[in-house]
XYZ file of C-alpha atoms in Angstrom:
670
model
C 50.038 -25.991 272.965
C 48.550 -27.707 270.337
C 45.248 -25.446 270.553
C 47.580 -22.351 270.621
C 49.820 -23.966 267.483
C 46.660 -24.711 265.565
C 45.197 -20.699 266.188
C 48.780 -19.946 265.226
C 48.639 -21.626 261.874
C 45.277 -20.716 261.154
C 46.265 -16.998 261.573
C 49.446 -17.464 259.328
C 47.016 -19.435 256.602
C 44.924 -16.184 256.648
C 47.387 -13.872 255.969
C 49.081 -16.036 253.172
C 45.415 -16.414 251.589
C 45.054 -12.239 252.313
C 48.398 -11.676 250.536
C 47.865 -14.044 247.753
C 44.138 -12.082 247.279
C 45.750 -8.543 247.215
C 48.200 -10.040 244.874
C 45.564 -11.178 242.800
C 43.473 -8.317 242.596
C 46.397 -6.014 241.827
C 47.506 -8.072 238.759
C 43.723 -8.770 237.782
C 43.411 -4.794 237.840
C 43.328 -3.266 234.618
C 44.738 0.328 233.409
C 41.275 1.597 233.207
C 40.938 0.365 237.049
C 44.005 2.086 238.071
C 42.775 5.164 236.057
C 39.314 5.856 236.923
C 40.408 8.840 239.346
C 41.854 10.707 236.562
C 38.601 10.220 234.471
C 36.954 12.332 237.154
C 39.480 14.706 236.897
C 37.835 18.349 236.084
C 38.416 19.407 232.846
C 39.219 23.300 231.729
C 37.913 24.391 228.338
C 39.596 27.965 228.423
C 42.212 29.012 225.702
C 43.875 31.281 228.394
C 46.441 28.478 230.368
C 50.002 30.044 231.092
C 51.063 33.431 230.555
C 48.731 36.060 229.272
C 49.681 39.616 228.412
C 46.518 42.133 229.341
C 46.317 45.826 229.163
C 46.501 46.314 233.301
C 48.316 43.027 234.414
C 49.957 39.923 233.433
C 47.903 36.736 234.101
C 48.989 33.455 234.627
C 46.829 30.406 235.043
C 47.889 26.854 235.648
C 45.790 23.528 235.824
C 46.557 21.730 238.678
C 43.378 20.058 239.978
C 44.819 18.244 243.252
C 46.846 20.924 244.494
C 45.742 22.664 248.118
C 47.338 25.736 246.930
C 49.553 27.305 244.574
C 52.667 29.952 244.670
C 54.487 31.596 242.175
C 58.053 32.343 243.073
C 59.896 35.768 241.122
C 63.723 35.979 240.564
C 65.357 38.789 238.799
C 67.642 36.819 237.052
C 67.641 32.870 235.778
C 70.548 31.627 238.137
C 69.430 33.939 241.692
C 68.979 31.183 244.174
C 66.707 33.203 246.613
C 63.566 34.507 245.244
C 62.605 38.638 245.437
C 58.798 38.139 245.537
C 56.268 35.551 246.162
C 52.427 35.892 245.199
C 49.730 32.938 246.059
C 47.145 31.806 242.970
C 43.698 31.670 243.562
C 41.593 28.398 243.140
C 39.767 29.084 240.065
C 37.022 26.730 237.551
C 37.990 23.395 236.131
C 40.865 22.738 238.548
C 42.691 25.749 237.512
C 44.552 28.248 239.790
C 44.873 31.703 238.764
C 47.062 34.885 239.591
C 47.252 38.496 238.399
C 50.671 40.245 238.457
C 51.735 44.160 238.075
C 53.049 44.532 234.669
C 56.347 45.915 235.822
C 57.490 42.491 236.850
C 57.381 42.121 232.652
C 61.266 40.398 231.979
C 61.613 38.739 235.262
C 62.093 34.868 235.883
C 59.572 32.743 237.585
C 58.434 29.270 238.933
C 55.749 27.746 240.102
C 55.151 25.156 243.063
C 51.899 23.409 244.024
C 51.221 22.058 247.652
C 49.417 18.447 247.129
C 49.089 16.423 250.133
C 50.725 18.700 252.523
C 54.046 18.546 250.324
C 55.168 21.588 248.423
C 56.491 20.642 244.781
C 59.644 21.245 243.026
C 60.299 24.629 241.711
C 59.257 24.523 237.853
C 57.894 26.571 235.250
C 54.309 26.228 233.967
C 53.579 23.781 231.758
C 52.625 26.302 228.927
C 55.585 28.336 229.338
C 56.251 30.393 226.158
C 60.277 31.653 227.847
C 62.658 30.198 229.686
C 66.038 31.420 231.063
C 69.258 28.738 231.257
C 68.274 25.085 230.993
C 64.430 25.773 231.237
C 64.500 26.122 234.893
C 62.369 29.055 234.908
C 59.891 30.929 232.835
C 59.987 34.241 232.261
C 57.543 36.584 231.794
C 57.966 37.789 228.249
C 55.745 38.301 225.369
C 56.522 36.108 222.365
C 53.842 38.352 219.946
C 56.047 40.975 220.517
C 59.069 39.836 219.673
C 59.628 39.826 215.738
C 62.605 39.405 213.213
C 61.797 42.671 210.324
C 59.377 41.484 207.915
C 57.503 38.892 210.213
C 54.187 40.270 209.482
C 54.333 39.653 205.451
C 56.426 36.378 206.075
C 56.030 34.714 202.848
C 55.279 30.915 203.346
C 56.108 29.066 199.850
C 53.205 28.412 198.061
C 52.428 24.304 198.182
C 49.296 24.146 195.824
C 49.237 20.054 196.000
C 50.787 17.881 198.865
C 51.812 15.285 196.361
C 54.827 17.861 195.579
C 56.163 17.475 198.385
C 59.831 16.518 199.334
C 60.999 16.265 202.418
C 65.195 16.861 203.566
C 65.647 15.969 207.475
C 68.109 17.976 209.144
C 69.687 18.490 212.864
C 70.305 22.305 213.471
C 73.820 21.563 214.674
C 74.448 19.209 212.222
C 74.083 21.978 209.644
C 76.722 24.309 210.044
C 79.338 23.084 212.917
C 81.657 21.698 210.435
C 85.220 23.953 210.749
C 84.591 24.596 207.022
C 80.536 24.884 206.603
C 81.814 28.475 205.808
C 78.645 29.662 208.347
C 79.673 31.872 211.175
C 76.889 31.138 213.440
C 77.852 27.223 213.734
C 75.514 25.233 215.577
C 73.082 28.201 215.488
C 69.642 29.376 214.120
C 70.999 32.004 212.791
C 73.320 29.665 210.684
C 69.888 29.431 208.321
C 70.222 33.385 208.196
C 73.259 33.461 206.145
C 73.836 33.291 202.504
C 76.288 32.659 199.464
C 78.476 30.550 202.273
C 80.865 28.208 200.851
C 83.870 25.643 201.907
C 87.172 26.960 201.609
C 87.168 25.308 198.001
C 84.488 27.323 196.881
C 81.755 24.598 197.475
C 78.414 25.770 197.935
C 76.918 25.089 201.628
C 74.247 26.280 203.961
C 70.538 27.642 202.518
C 72.016 28.047 198.890
C 72.588 24.305 198.745
C 69.161 23.592 200.208
C 67.942 25.932 197.227
C 70.309 24.157 194.403
C 69.004 20.557 195.926
C 65.423 21.700 195.255
C 63.985 20.160 198.237
C 60.492 22.127 199.302
C 60.619 21.159 202.870
C 63.160 21.039 205.867
C 62.199 18.666 208.796
C 64.255 19.853 211.307
C 65.025 17.631 214.013
C 63.637 18.746 218.124
C 64.030 22.237 218.048
C 61.808 22.811 221.273
C 63.639 23.176 224.868
C 65.199 19.735 225.309
C 66.860 18.177 228.746
C 70.251 16.747 227.904
C 72.216 19.676 226.568
C 73.692 22.081 229.410
C 73.514 25.268 228.232
C 75.406 26.894 230.734
C 78.379 25.590 229.169
C 78.487 26.486 225.658
C 81.769 26.179 225.641
C 81.713 22.277 226.082
C 80.655 20.783 222.534
C 78.029 18.913 223.771
C 75.312 16.783 220.997
C 72.009 15.596 221.265
C 69.282 14.935 218.758
C 66.693 16.306 221.281
C 64.126 13.628 222.031
C 63.981 14.320 225.674
C 61.544 17.291 225.947
C 61.704 19.429 228.659
C 59.601 22.573 227.757
C 57.350 22.613 224.532
C 56.425 25.502 223.941
C 59.637 27.101 223.811
C 62.746 26.848 221.255
C 65.734 25.104 222.388
C 68.487 27.754 223.910
C 71.473 25.712 222.979
C 70.769 26.459 219.441
C 70.630 30.525 220.038
C 73.438 33.121 221.053
C 72.231 33.895 224.650
C 70.088 31.126 225.964
C 69.876 33.262 229.552
C 67.320 35.819 227.691
C 64.435 34.113 226.476
C 63.838 36.905 223.842
C 66.880 35.578 222.043
C 66.203 32.347 221.362
C 62.383 33.167 220.239
C 63.745 36.312 217.878
C 66.474 33.685 216.705
C 64.402 30.810 215.731
C 61.706 32.980 213.848
C 64.578 34.763 212.016
C 65.789 31.120 211.006
C 61.658 30.415 209.805
C 61.692 33.595 207.723
C 64.780 32.603 205.957
C 63.839 29.684 204.842
C 60.825 30.713 203.791
C 62.224 33.892 201.880
C 64.241 30.663 200.326
C 61.277 28.971 199.015
C 61.744 26.256 201.394
C 59.058 25.040 204.117
C 59.498 24.055 207.537
C 58.796 20.826 209.659
C 59.148 20.787 213.327
C 59.839 17.297 214.545
C 57.626 17.035 217.350
C 57.741 14.395 220.556
C 54.602 15.029 222.498
C 54.732 11.040 223.272
C 56.846 11.147 226.120
C 58.867 13.248 228.330
C 63.108 13.606 229.156
C 62.154 12.612 232.304
C 58.926 12.217 234.319
C 60.407 13.249 238.634
C 61.473 16.896 238.429
C 59.454 18.174 235.118
C 56.555 20.568 234.987
C 53.596 17.915 234.451
C 54.033 15.463 237.268
C 54.850 18.239 239.802
C 52.129 19.805 239.004
C 49.602 17.197 238.334
C 51.198 13.748 239.430
C 50.404 10.982 237.476
C 47.767 12.577 235.253
C 49.518 13.019 232.064
C 51.235 9.837 232.129
C 49.955 6.022 231.386
C 50.062 3.940 234.034
C 50.184 -0.218 234.240
C 48.519 -1.610 237.450
C 48.820 -0.005 240.678
C 50.464 2.895 239.292
C 53.617 1.699 237.576
C 54.419 3.972 234.802
C 54.422 2.429 230.986
C 57.110 2.949 228.888
C 56.223 2.800 225.109
C 58.637 5.234 224.169
C 61.185 3.152 225.714
C 62.488 6.467 227.246
C 61.409 5.805 230.689
C 56.976 7.279 230.099
C 54.705 7.830 227.639
C 51.756 10.673 227.618
C 48.277 9.965 228.142
C 46.789 11.244 225.141
C 43.482 10.034 225.270
C 42.872 12.154 228.690
C 41.176 15.156 228.010
C 43.836 17.861 229.329
C 46.371 15.751 227.763
C 44.807 16.088 224.293
C 43.814 19.465 224.958
C 47.624 20.670 225.687
C 48.996 18.795 222.981
C 46.536 20.260 220.201
C 47.026 23.926 221.347
C 50.752 23.245 221.582
C 50.766 22.745 217.791
C 48.160 25.556 217.161
C 51.087 27.693 218.985
C 53.965 26.463 216.952
C 52.168 27.112 213.491
C 50.589 30.494 214.315
C 53.339 32.157 216.586
C 56.292 30.402 214.617
C 54.683 29.956 211.084
C 55.970 26.308 211.034
C 54.359 24.217 208.132
C 53.939 20.774 208.926
C 54.745 18.651 212.094
C 56.229 15.123 212.123
C 55.239 13.097 215.065
C 57.657 10.572 217.341
C 56.024 7.510 217.569
C 53.164 8.624 216.673
C 51.804 5.049 217.315
C 51.928 6.343 221.011
C 48.778 8.795 220.680
C 45.179 8.028 220.197
C 43.760 7.700 217.038
C 40.984 10.040 218.161
C 43.706 12.895 219.190
C 45.637 12.394 215.889
C 42.248 13.145 214.361
C 41.765 16.159 216.436
C 45.014 17.744 215.544
C 44.676 17.332 212.039
C 41.103 18.987 212.142
C 42.196 21.818 214.467
C 45.379 22.777 212.427
C 43.881 22.012 208.661
C 40.887 24.444 209.689
C 43.455 26.899 209.773
C 46.065 26.080 207.364
C 44.532 23.333 204.749
C 48.236 22.820 203.875
C 50.234 21.750 206.812
C 51.899 18.800 206.166
C 51.842 15.736 209.154
C 53.123 12.921 209.277
C 54.508 10.236 211.884
C 56.304 6.888 212.900
C 53.365 4.309 212.797
C 55.104 2.505 215.690
C 55.715 2.507 219.312
C 59.181 0.906 220.929
C 57.501 -0.841 223.342
C 54.090 -2.286 225.085
C 51.521 0.380 226.237
C 48.055 0.142 228.328
C 46.186 1.696 224.897
C 44.483 -0.918 223.591
C 46.116 -1.887 220.078
C 43.247 -0.932 218.089
C 43.079 2.814 219.855
C 46.864 3.273 218.905
C 47.991 5.334 215.511
C 49.475 2.592 213.965
C 50.769 2.562 210.959
C 48.101 -0.329 209.900
C 45.453 2.268 210.671
C 46.871 5.353 208.871
C 43.650 4.521 206.565
C 41.190 5.611 209.641
C 43.618 9.342 209.494
C 43.093 10.679 206.242
C 44.938 13.597 206.702
C 47.757 12.110 208.342
C 50.913 10.137 206.552
C 53.036 7.689 208.088
C 56.715 6.160 207.255
C 56.784 3.218 204.754
C 59.675 1.066 206.753
C 58.589 -1.672 203.570
C 60.250 0.379 200.760
C 62.776 1.626 203.589
C 63.558 -2.380 204.894
C 62.883 -3.459 201.149
C 65.332 -0.774 199.278
C 68.613 -1.741 201.172
C 67.842 -4.414 203.878
C 66.720 -4.733 207.408
C 67.889 -1.797 209.363
C 68.766 -4.077 212.692
C 70.568 -6.584 210.507
C 73.343 -4.758 209.531
C 74.948 -7.310 207.239
C 71.415 -8.052 205.291
C 71.172 -6.839 201.943
C 68.521 -4.957 200.090
C 67.237 -5.108 196.779
C 69.538 -2.561 195.635
C 72.213 -4.699 196.571
C 70.741 -8.372 195.113
C 67.913 -9.507 197.441
C 65.332 -10.364 194.810
C 62.885 -11.058 197.971
C 62.188 -7.977 198.170
C 61.010 -7.356 195.386
C 57.274 -6.710 196.568
C 58.170 -4.319 199.236
C 60.095 -1.864 196.702
C 57.013 -2.321 194.732
C 54.741 -1.520 197.921
C 56.508 1.775 198.364
C 56.289 2.676 194.784
C 52.604 3.181 194.877
C 52.195 4.739 198.041
C 51.167 1.884 199.987
C 47.836 1.670 198.355
C 45.797 -1.181 197.300
C 46.954 -2.007 194.340
C 46.276 -4.770 191.823
C 49.838 -5.623 190.818
C 51.494 -6.090 194.612
C 51.216 -9.417 195.939
C 50.919 -8.060 199.766
C 51.731 -11.507 200.841
C 55.214 -11.365 199.969
C 55.601 -7.047 201.820
C 57.570 -7.152 204.698
C 56.421 -5.439 207.793
C 52.493 -4.890 205.890
C 50.155 -8.110 204.697
C 47.833 -5.795 203.367
C 47.576 -1.646 202.246
C 47.115 0.789 204.767
C 47.208 4.424 203.086
C 43.677 5.779 201.270
C 46.211 7.720 198.956
C 49.561 7.592 197.945
C 50.301 10.851 199.763
C 49.678 8.805 202.998
C 52.914 7.287 202.452
C 56.378 8.554 203.087
C 59.119 6.770 201.420
C 62.283 6.926 202.567
C 65.675 4.834 202.986
C 67.308 6.859 205.447
C 67.108 9.073 208.434
C 68.770 9.928 211.667
C 68.215 6.668 212.931
C 70.116 3.711 212.205
C 72.809 3.978 209.714
C 73.215 6.523 207.105
C 72.661 4.740 203.798
C 76.621 4.704 202.820
C 77.482 3.241 205.906
C 74.547 0.507 205.512
C 75.372 -0.526 201.929
C 79.222 -0.561 203.218
C 78.036 -3.049 205.702
C 76.014 -5.021 203.934
C 78.147 -5.438 201.017
C 81.896 -5.795 202.291
C 83.447 -6.899 198.844
C 81.873 -4.091 196.992
C 84.384 -1.431 195.980
C 83.578 2.448 196.054
C 82.254 2.569 192.241
C 79.601 -0.447 193.343
C 78.282 1.444 196.363
C 77.936 4.510 194.524
C 75.686 3.172 191.989
C 73.273 1.009 194.782
C 73.580 4.457 196.261
C 72.471 6.781 193.619
C 69.745 3.571 192.849
C 68.405 3.711 196.360
C 66.766 7.339 196.034
C 66.292 7.021 192.734
C 63.562 4.048 193.629
C 62.249 6.767 196.421
C 62.291 10.216 194.022
C 60.431 8.160 191.414
C 57.891 6.919 193.782
C 54.211 8.075 193.937
C 54.632 8.698 197.890
C 56.046 11.855 199.423
C 59.950 11.408 199.241
C 62.133 11.899 202.191
C 65.749 12.464 202.271
C 67.888 12.543 204.783
C 70.289 15.486 205.302
C 73.636 14.795 203.440
C 72.678 11.752 201.679
C 72.986 13.738 198.336
C 77.061 13.547 199.165
C 77.367 9.718 200.433
C 77.096 11.036 203.969
C 78.629 8.965 206.649
C 78.898 8.393 210.482
C 81.957 6.685 210.342
C 79.593 3.614 211.114
C 78.006 4.321 214.298
C 74.552 3.307 214.174
C 72.968 5.501 217.019
C 74.582 8.981 217.010
C 71.726 10.691 219.349
C 75.047 11.990 221.552
C 77.856 11.338 219.233
C 80.471 13.963 219.110
C 80.541 16.818 215.984
C 82.962 14.557 214.088
C 80.511 11.912 213.719
C 77.253 14.078 213.285
C 78.133 17.045 211.393
C 77.707 17.312 207.783
C 80.976 17.963 205.875
C 80.400 19.716 203.237
C 83.766 18.752 201.714
C 81.999 15.749 200.754
C 79.915 17.597 198.184
C 83.066 18.002 195.939
C 84.012 14.508 196.626
C 81.234 13.156 195.465
C 79.956 15.874 193.204
C 78.484 12.630 190.582
C 76.493 11.825 193.232
C 75.346 14.929 194.356
C 74.345 15.661 190.730
C 72.917 12.695 189.990
C 70.329 13.651 193.190
C 70.016 16.826 191.981
C 69.016 15.773 188.504
C 66.316 13.242 190.224
C 64.094 15.893 192.153
C 64.642 17.960 188.658
C 62.926 15.136 187.196
C 60.137 14.832 189.634
C 59.360 18.202 190.347
C 59.021 18.884 186.055
C 56.892 15.814 185.849
C 53.504 15.075 187.638
C 53.944 11.409 186.269
C 55.986 10.681 189.229
C 53.145 12.791 191.806
C 49.604 11.771 190.543
C 48.955 12.090 194.192
C 45.866 10.000 193.976
C 45.154 6.257 194.437
C 42.513 6.150 191.382
C 45.159 7.543 189.210
C 47.761 5.376 190.341
C 45.833 1.970 190.346
C 44.579 3.169 186.896
C 47.875 4.779 185.222
C 50.707 2.559 186.695
C 51.285 -0.667 186.016
C 54.242 -2.931 187.244
C 55.637 -4.875 183.786
C 56.858 -8.235 183.555
C 60.458 -8.935 184.787
C 63.597 -10.764 185.625
C 63.631 -11.463 189.327
C 66.330 -8.719 189.877
C 64.434 -5.973 188.196
C 61.397 -3.864 188.839
C 59.942 -2.072 185.820
C 56.576 -0.338 185.286
C 54.709 1.865 183.152
C 52.629 5.086 183.313
C 50.129 6.354 181.278
C 50.955 9.853 182.395
C 48.236 13.020 183.400
C 47.467 15.400 180.959
C 49.659 18.388 182.497
C 52.512 16.292 182.201
C 55.076 16.889 178.459
C 55.518 12.797 178.560
C 52.351 11.292 177.524
C 54.045 7.803 179.012
C 56.819 6.547 181.303
C 58.976 3.675 181.908
C 61.009 3.441 184.809
C 63.193 0.375 185.861
C 65.598 -0.599 188.504
C 68.039 -3.110 188.423
C 69.582 -4.313 191.533
C 71.678 -6.996 190.308
C 75.354 -7.217 189.421
C 74.054 -8.318 185.969
C 73.329 -6.220 182.878
C 69.641 -6.901 182.226
C 67.098 -5.516 179.401
C 63.416 -5.148 179.005
C 61.305 -5.571 175.891
C 59.535 -2.239 174.556
C 57.454 -1.680 171.569
C 57.968 1.040 169.250
C 60.657 4.479 170.109
C 61.268 5.362 173.348
C 63.277 8.798 174.708
C 66.138 8.060 177.068
C 65.641 10.792 180.214
C 67.856 8.888 182.877
C 70.588 6.486 182.277
C 71.389 5.425 185.379
C 73.445 8.478 186.552
C 72.314 11.616 184.763
C 69.751 12.994 182.546
C 70.270 12.039 179.181
C 68.242 12.322 175.833
C 68.632 9.486 173.454
C 66.455 7.304 171.224
C 65.610 3.625 171.590
C 64.077 1.821 169.406
C 65.652 -1.533 168.934
C 62.872 -3.615 170.699
C 64.966 -3.976 174.069
C 66.519 -1.530 176.837
C 69.646 -2.378 178.651
C 69.451 -1.866 182.415
C 73.190 -1.839 183.905
C 74.451 -3.620 187.072
C 72.982 -1.344 190.081
C 71.002 1.019 188.280
C 67.802 2.944 187.136
C 66.581 4.028 183.581
C 63.414 6.429 182.698
C 62.289 6.693 179.188
C 59.381 8.329 177.879
C 57.017 9.236 174.970
C 56.396 12.916 174.313
C 52.953 14.367 174.337
């Protein structure tokens, strides 16, 4: 009995040791070990993935290296349950499978299924699908290049001779027109952007004509590719989402079209929107979310190439740097190829003028450099920028991520400055925290950092800058200066929360001052739609799926807050008329812009204006306190801006007053 007990004890001990060893190995393995099999996957170099329409047949090629078989199901519409025909692919080069289809299938709907390890995948469109039916569940065999609005071949892209001239206005497609009194008929649709001379019942200009009046150069559209969260089959339901849950990357979102069942409709109407904005002299930027998908299971990537398109931790657990359930593996060749080709497609097929990358730091630097080199080789004036941070940890080594602090390694790409954002209004996550515009003098250097465009400058004390301890931009045009966007509270709501005792007039002064700083900075200015009339979301911080009454642009606020609107327009006019505010070169900013010695609550700087400016010298001063301050100036100066409006008056008494919570701009003519 004793011997038997000893044997059992030894066997149990061996089992425990083996389990401990296995667990230890699992924790010791690195993502590189786990992903070794993906590194051995074939890479396809061709440019013909997805559906192609040739003279004698339709070609469909799909990359699915693990598949033992691949089949295509044909449907007469996007809802019928039983397929009308089935075709099998033939294995081709580089991990691809190919099938030739007769031309009489044009207009039909299709799904792809892969047989992997004796199991058929779910039915999905191919990853490169360029047309889909309702809810993006089935691809459609139509050719987007043949679907064009009148005049598309001669679509005029507004001139942009210098990147420093860019002024961005961030906008959600549904928000733009959905208000009952927007004056637009195609509410919540692409076609609202084709309507002109629209007004509120009170006669206030709305829509595209308002954008023209504002003087912005680029509209930044929140995600407009096919996303997951809206049920397109129920247009009667008032559904809302920002769209950061991608489903089919190469297809316009169906809920913004007048008929999501017909893939040609969303293609045509998206192009009509772009052309209308171009005709109005406005370029179009797409907000793109290649860093994650709305789901993992059931979507094209993981059904056709399980695991490959997503990063994993040890033993295959999916990582989640997006905070949305997964993150794409941009460093893998076929993922990088997919992203680059998708962006190129949007640029060429839909005439898109720029891209904003959601959580750009999830992408590796090499991918971002390849994106920039590929797109700029075709369109040198493309503007590329993104968020230089992640939402959570990633297996991608920190020094390979496209983090804000590595922007200097990405010379053709810009990043958002959270330094100036939080410096102006207070920290985004601390609702009651005050910024410079409401008296927090500790944030002065952070605001100055954004004013020079995040470059190295002798007048900045980098030890006092929030969110950064050194310059991260090579040129000021690599820095996007902003104080509010779709994320978090609107500027108005944030200022109300941080200054509960302030009256409406004081909030208005802080509001104008906030973007006076942005619009006179050397960085690329970025405005959140509706900020020009003190847009509110009733205090809702994260409105990604809030109803329309929270998210809509209330165009009636333009008349209510006319003074604010006029101030924003005037500041934009000053910026566009005077190159001193957009010198575009680190060398020029370092040599021509110098900060003045001031009291703690004041920021002031002098610019020796470039030769192409009608002004010879400029002084800009900001007062973020509820006190009247002044700065000394020698000689005679003309006042261009008195805190609320453009003026023309002379100041020669040696000191210039700056009213509480306001900005002043003075100049000497050439």
